[in-house]
Amino acid sequence: MSTAPDKTQKLGRVVLWIALALLVAAPFIGLYPVFMMKALCYAIFACAFNLLLGYTGLLSFGHAAYLGAAAYTTGYLVRSVGLSPELGIIAGTLIAALCGLVIGLIAIRRQGIYFAMVTLAMAQMIYFVFLQAPFTGGEDGLQGVPRGNLFGLFSLANDTVLYYVVLAVFVAVFLFIIRIVHSPYGQVLKAIRENEPRAVSLGYDVDRYKLLAFVLSTAIAGLAGSLKTLVLGFATLNDAHWSISGEVILMTLLGGLGTFAGPVIGAFTIIGLQDFLSDRVGSWINVIIGVIFVVCVVAFRKGMVGELQAWRQRKRAG
């Protein structure tokens, strides 16, 4: 006879398959491909952040720096150097990972608020470099980034073709993170999150595990930034601004910290609200998002997916 956890897992798989089917059918049911691609890029970004905070317990206030570093790298190489889009994406991801390695070596030995402040300070330094560097276009950003041809075969100028490329990358990242979390390495990350001194006493090199998690998170965040540049055709200073680091925290908390689907739901919710309300309320959208953040922290501390899981557990216990 099936146990309650088995039923929950089966239900979760069914929901994921339904969500995937909706994403595959999105261009044919009237959903704007560019909006969906932008939301998927931010979903990848939120999943990357969740890997760091939700499963490792490290709060970074500067994750936008890696999104922006990859966005500028891909935009410059594709537009000015003439690289193909796949090579531009790989280069952007590697640059983000390299930035994460350098900053991680500096920050990883700090804990709590000190770790968060170091990541924020380093991210602001990177933002200043982007502002002053000649190849970034300064406040104007990199405009007119061509999408090119994927592997020289598929033209990404077609929104539908590019949408399915972005969707394929998103699914690959989602499955990759699930595999990491369920691996022995992921179990060690959870142990570090729950009780770092105990993990040290068991003989684990905690700093090495945290550094690898940090680099993986920054690389995936860079992948999101590279894809976003190809989708929108530009990279700007806003990609590396500290407010984007705040938004990804909100996306993760709103959807559910430490859950697989939570960051995705949170990203689609925030991007959807911004897209729907920006023309209607103007700059007040920031106030609305701030109110949502406060309500989430006060009333829904586990996020939408986390609260649903807690409700199901209470129901089974009752």
Short mmCIF file of N, CA, C and O in Angstrom, two decimals, residues 45 63-74 95-96 126 130 136 221-222 225-226 229 235-241 244:
data_model
loop_
_atom_site.label_atom_id
_atom_site.label_comp_id
_atom_site.label_asym_id
_atom_site.label_seq_id
_atom_site.Cartn_x
_atom_site.Cartn_y
_atom_site.Cartn_z
N PHE A 45 17.84 32.09 -13.00
CA PHE A 45 18.56 32.94 -12.05
C PHE A 45 18.12 32.64 -10.62
O PHE A 45 18.95 32.49 -9.71
N HIS A 63 24.28 38.82 -6.25
CA HIS A 63 24.18 37.86 -7.34
C HIS A 63 23.93 38.53 -8.69
O HIS A 63 24.18 37.91 -9.73
N ALA A 64 23.45 39.75 -8.69
CA ALA A 64 23.24 40.45 -9.96
C ALA A 64 24.56 40.68 -10.70
O ALA A 64 24.57 40.80 -11.93
N ALA A 65 25.66 40.74 -9.97
CA ALA A 65 26.97 40.98 -10.62
C ALA A 65 27.28 39.87 -11.61
O ALA A 65 27.84 40.14 -12.69
N TYR A 66 26.93 38.64 -11.30
CA TYR A 66 27.25 37.52 -12.17
C TYR A 66 26.28 37.47 -13.35
O TYR A 66 26.69 37.12 -14.47
N LEU A 67 25.04 37.83 -13.10
CA LEU A 67 24.09 37.98 -14.20
C LEU A 67 24.57 39.03 -15.18
O LEU A 67 24.57 38.83 -16.40
N GLY A 68 25.01 40.18 -14.65
CA GLY A 68 25.48 41.27 -15.50
C GLY A 68 26.79 40.96 -16.19
O GLY A 68 26.99 41.30 -17.36
N ALA A 69 27.72 40.29 -15.49
CA ALA A 69 29.02 39.95 -16.09
C ALA A 69 28.83 39.06 -17.30
O ALA A 69 29.45 39.27 -18.36
N ALA A 70 27.98 38.06 -17.17
CA ALA A 70 27.73 37.17 -18.30
C ALA A 70 26.98 37.88 -19.42
O ALA A 70 27.25 37.66 -20.60
N ALA A 71 26.04 38.74 -19.04
CA ALA A 71 25.26 39.47 -20.05
C ALA A 71 26.17 40.35 -20.90
O ALA A 71 26.08 40.34 -22.14
N TYR A 72 27.06 41.10 -20.26
CA TYR A 72 27.99 41.96 -21.00
C TYR A 72 28.98 41.14 -21.83
O TYR A 72 29.29 41.50 -22.98
N THR A 73 29.47 40.05 -21.28
CA THR A 73 30.44 39.22 -22.00
C THR A 73 29.82 38.64 -23.26
O THR A 73 30.39 38.72 -24.35
N THR A 74 28.64 38.05 -23.11
CA THR A 74 27.96 37.46 -24.26
C THR A 74 27.60 38.53 -25.29
O THR A 74 27.81 38.35 -26.50
N ILE A 95 32.84 33.29 -17.53
CA ILE A 95 33.25 34.54 -16.88
C ILE A 95 32.53 34.70 -15.55
O ILE A 95 33.13 35.11 -14.53
N ALA A 96 31.24 34.37 -15.52
CA ALA A 96 30.49 34.47 -14.27
C ALA A 96 31.05 33.50 -13.24
O ALA A 96 31.18 33.84 -12.05
N ILE A 126 32.12 45.54 -9.10
CA ILE A 126 31.93 45.06 -10.47
C ILE A 126 30.99 46.00 -11.22
O ILE A 126 31.20 46.31 -12.41
N PHE A 130 31.68 48.06 -14.78
CA PHE A 130 30.79 48.08 -15.94
C PHE A 130 30.40 49.51 -16.33
O PHE A 130 30.24 49.81 -17.51
N THR A 136 31.41 48.35 -22.45
CA THR A 136 30.04 48.11 -21.96
C THR A 136 29.05 49.16 -22.45
O THR A 136 27.85 48.98 -22.30
N ALA A 221 23.78 31.47 -12.65
CA ALA A 221 23.28 32.84 -12.76
C ALA A 221 23.82 33.51 -14.02
O ALA A 221 23.10 34.25 -14.71
N GLY A 222 25.09 33.25 -14.34
CA GLY A 222 25.67 33.78 -15.57
C GLY A 222 25.00 33.23 -16.81
O GLY A 222 24.78 33.96 -17.79
N GLY A 225 22.00 35.21 -17.40
CA GLY A 225 22.31 36.52 -17.96
C GLY A 225 22.65 36.46 -19.44
O GLY A 225 22.24 37.33 -20.22
N SER A 226 23.39 35.42 -19.85
CA SER A 226 23.75 35.27 -21.26
C SER A 226 22.51 35.04 -22.12
O SER A 226 22.35 35.64 -23.19
N THR A 229 20.46 38.25 -22.54
CA THR A 229 21.01 39.18 -23.53
C THR A 229 20.60 38.80 -24.94
O THR A 229 20.24 39.67 -25.75
N ALA A 235 22.30 44.46 -23.23
CA ALA A 235 22.74 44.30 -21.85
C ALA A 235 22.96 45.69 -21.28
O ALA A 235 23.60 46.52 -21.92
N THR A 236 22.42 45.96 -20.11
CA THR A 236 22.52 47.29 -19.51
C THR A 236 23.03 47.19 -18.08
O THR A 236 23.15 46.10 -17.51
N LEU A 237 23.30 48.36 -17.51
CA LEU A 237 23.75 48.41 -16.12
C LEU A 237 22.72 47.86 -15.15
O LEU A 237 23.06 47.39 -14.07
N ASN A 238 21.46 47.91 -15.55
CA ASN A 238 20.41 47.39 -14.68
C ASN A 238 20.60 45.90 -14.39
O ASN A 238 20.20 45.41 -13.33
N ASP A 239 21.23 45.18 -15.33
CA ASP A 239 21.47 43.75 -15.12
C ASP A 239 22.38 43.50 -13.92
O ASP A 239 22.30 42.42 -13.30
N ALA A 240 23.27 44.43 -13.62
CA ALA A 240 24.22 44.25 -12.52
C ALA A 240 23.87 45.11 -11.30
O ALA A 240 24.64 45.14 -10.34
N HIS A 241 22.73 45.78 -11.33
CA HIS A 241 22.35 46.67 -10.23
C HIS A 241 21.94 45.87 -9.00
O HIS A 241 21.39 44.77 -9.10
N ILE A 244 18.47 44.15 -8.62
CA ILE A 244 18.22 42.83 -9.21
C ILE A 244 18.58 41.74 -8.20
O ILE A 244 17.91 40.70 -8.13
#
